[in-house]
Amino acid sequence: APFVQEVEMNALKRWHILPVLALMTVAVAATAQSADQAAEPPAATEPMPTANAPRVTIDFGRGLDQATRSLVDPGEVFPADVERVWCMTRVEGLTPPTSVTHVWYHDGQTKAKVDLNIGSQNWRTWSSKLVLAGWTGRWEVKVLDVDGTVIGSAAFEIREP
């Protein structure tokens, strides 16, 4: 009988230690994940990738051909005499009806916000920004979902000749 009690006690000890080991494993994994995240924080303009994240493609041009829904003179660098820059955005993976917002920044300052409807799970939309004289330098357009989360961004530059 003492041998049976000892076996039962050892089995009980094992069952009591399993939850402790499981908690220690979770704590170590969480610490390792936190250390990885601290070592390489994501850039502020990049959305955090998730399995259900929409795919966003952003391009710029000097004009827009509405018949073909394509940019005229596409690029990432424009001359200082450009009057308007167009931003063409393709959004894949959002469930309509919904919308996105183009937020235009010049040297870090907000210059415009444009709300745009999304009509299907594969949708192209665009906005444009009138460029005033002297607005040279770095520009960025961030695409926000309805919750204000950045789901895409791209930059271009306006340069003096």
XYZ file of C-alpha atoms in Angstrom:
161
model
C 0.000 0.000 0.000
C 2.805 2.547 0.714
C 4.147 1.952 -2.824
C 0.698 2.684 -4.333
C 0.419 5.894 -2.276
C 3.888 6.986 -3.452
C 2.966 6.384 -7.117
C -0.310 8.296 -6.645
C 1.561 11.194 -4.958
C 4.141 11.331 -7.807
C 1.310 11.373 -10.354
C -0.388 14.215 -8.433
C 2.869 16.169 -8.306
C 3.213 15.834 -12.080
C -0.341 17.094 -12.648
C 0.277 20.055 -10.335
C 3.480 21.035 -12.117
C 2.030 20.878 -15.671
C 0.034 24.122 -15.342
C 3.126 25.829 -13.897
C 5.248 24.614 -16.835
C 2.593 25.754 -19.294
C 2.508 29.243 -17.747
C 6.305 29.443 -17.796
C 6.328 28.479 -21.493
C 3.770 31.181 -22.343
C 5.721 33.775 -20.347
C 8.987 32.897 -22.095
C 7.308 33.001 -25.521
C 5.698 36.379 -24.755
C 9.030 37.763 -23.552
C 10.774 36.526 -26.703
C 8.062 38.059 -28.888
C 8.294 41.363 -26.993
C 12.072 41.369 -27.397
C 11.722 40.765 -31.147
C 9.182 43.557 -31.456
C 11.339 45.953 -29.453
C 14.370 45.171 -31.583
C 12.642 45.971 -34.884
C 9.666 48.319 -34.500
C 7.597 48.737 -37.664
C 7.881 52.017 -39.534
C 5.171 54.489 -38.610
C 3.783 54.612 -42.145
C 3.553 50.871 -42.659
C 0.459 48.978 -41.629
C 0.871 45.950 -39.407
C 0.427 42.894 -41.644
C -2.422 40.582 -40.735
C -4.072 37.662 -42.474
C -7.099 39.780 -43.433
C -5.279 43.028 -44.220
C -6.264 44.704 -47.475
C -3.657 45.015 -50.222
C -3.074 48.616 -51.294
C -1.149 49.816 -54.357
C -0.434 53.554 -54.694
C 0.918 55.380 -57.759
C 1.314 59.047 -58.689
C 1.068 60.973 -61.958
C 0.713 64.429 -63.487
C -2.726 63.663 -64.847
C -5.511 61.106 -65.036
C -7.123 59.584 -68.100
C -10.592 58.865 -66.734
C -11.631 56.850 -69.805
C -8.867 54.280 -69.202
C -8.602 54.943 -65.459
C -4.852 55.278 -65.768
C -2.307 57.888 -64.764
C -0.743 60.286 -67.256
C 3.030 60.778 -66.849
C 3.367 58.473 -63.811
C 6.357 58.898 -61.526
C 7.764 59.564 -58.094
C 9.592 62.824 -58.899
C 7.876 65.845 -60.453
C 9.178 69.276 -61.493
C 8.403 72.371 -59.421
C 6.090 73.698 -62.154
C 3.683 70.763 -61.835
C 0.191 72.148 -61.243
C -1.472 69.030 -59.861
C -0.412 65.554 -58.745
C -2.806 62.615 -58.949
C -2.805 59.638 -56.589
C -4.233 56.381 -57.975
C -4.983 53.732 -55.365
C -6.016 50.124 -55.879
C -7.544 48.528 -52.775
C -8.060 44.773 -52.685
C -9.718 42.912 -49.838
C -12.047 45.467 -48.225
C -15.710 44.522 -48.012
C -17.998 47.154 -49.548
C -19.755 49.360 -48.900
C -16.889 51.140 -47.178
C -14.486 53.974 -47.798
C -10.851 54.994 -47.495
C -9.273 58.395 -46.966
C -6.301 59.849 -48.824
C -4.351 62.088 -46.463
C -1.855 64.288 -48.342
C 1.242 65.457 -46.407
C 3.904 67.949 -47.447
C 7.044 67.891 -45.293
C 5.040 66.226 -42.508
C 2.141 68.716 -42.507
C -1.377 67.667 -43.521
C -2.425 69.496 -46.699
C -5.641 67.643 -47.623
C -7.969 64.787 -46.654
C -10.154 63.175 -49.305
C -12.789 60.520 -48.499
C -13.244 57.955 -51.278
C -15.903 55.253 -51.614
C -14.926 51.612 -52.142
C -17.455 49.753 -54.301
C -15.999 46.245 -54.599
C -13.275 44.022 -53.166
C -10.976 45.064 -56.032
C -11.417 48.812 -56.476
C -9.419 51.641 -58.026
C -9.962 55.172 -56.809
C -8.084 58.444 -56.991
C -7.682 61.948 -55.686
C -5.514 64.876 -56.709
C -3.782 67.777 -55.040
C -3.283 71.231 -56.496
C 0.360 72.141 -55.912
C 1.093 75.760 -55.062
C 4.327 77.511 -56.026
C 7.035 76.808 -53.480
C 5.590 73.486 -52.335
C 8.707 71.580 -53.301
C 10.129 68.738 -51.255
C 8.823 65.459 -49.952
C 5.138 64.552 -50.205
C 3.358 61.512 -48.843
C -0.134 60.110 -49.200
C -1.420 57.787 -46.493
C -4.473 55.638 -47.134
C -6.664 55.182 -44.050
C -9.531 52.754 -43.574
C -12.844 53.769 -41.937
C -11.300 53.270 -38.481
C -8.421 55.650 -39.269
C -5.847 52.854 -39.529
C -3.096 53.380 -42.096
C -3.454 50.566 -44.649
C -0.957 51.962 -47.157
C 1.326 54.883 -47.911
C 3.626 56.116 -50.641
C 5.816 59.148 -51.210
C 6.851 61.370 -54.087
C 8.990 64.475 -54.448
C 8.592 67.821 -56.160
C 11.993 69.255 -57.161
C 13.330 72.536 -58.464
C 14.966 72.121 -61.906
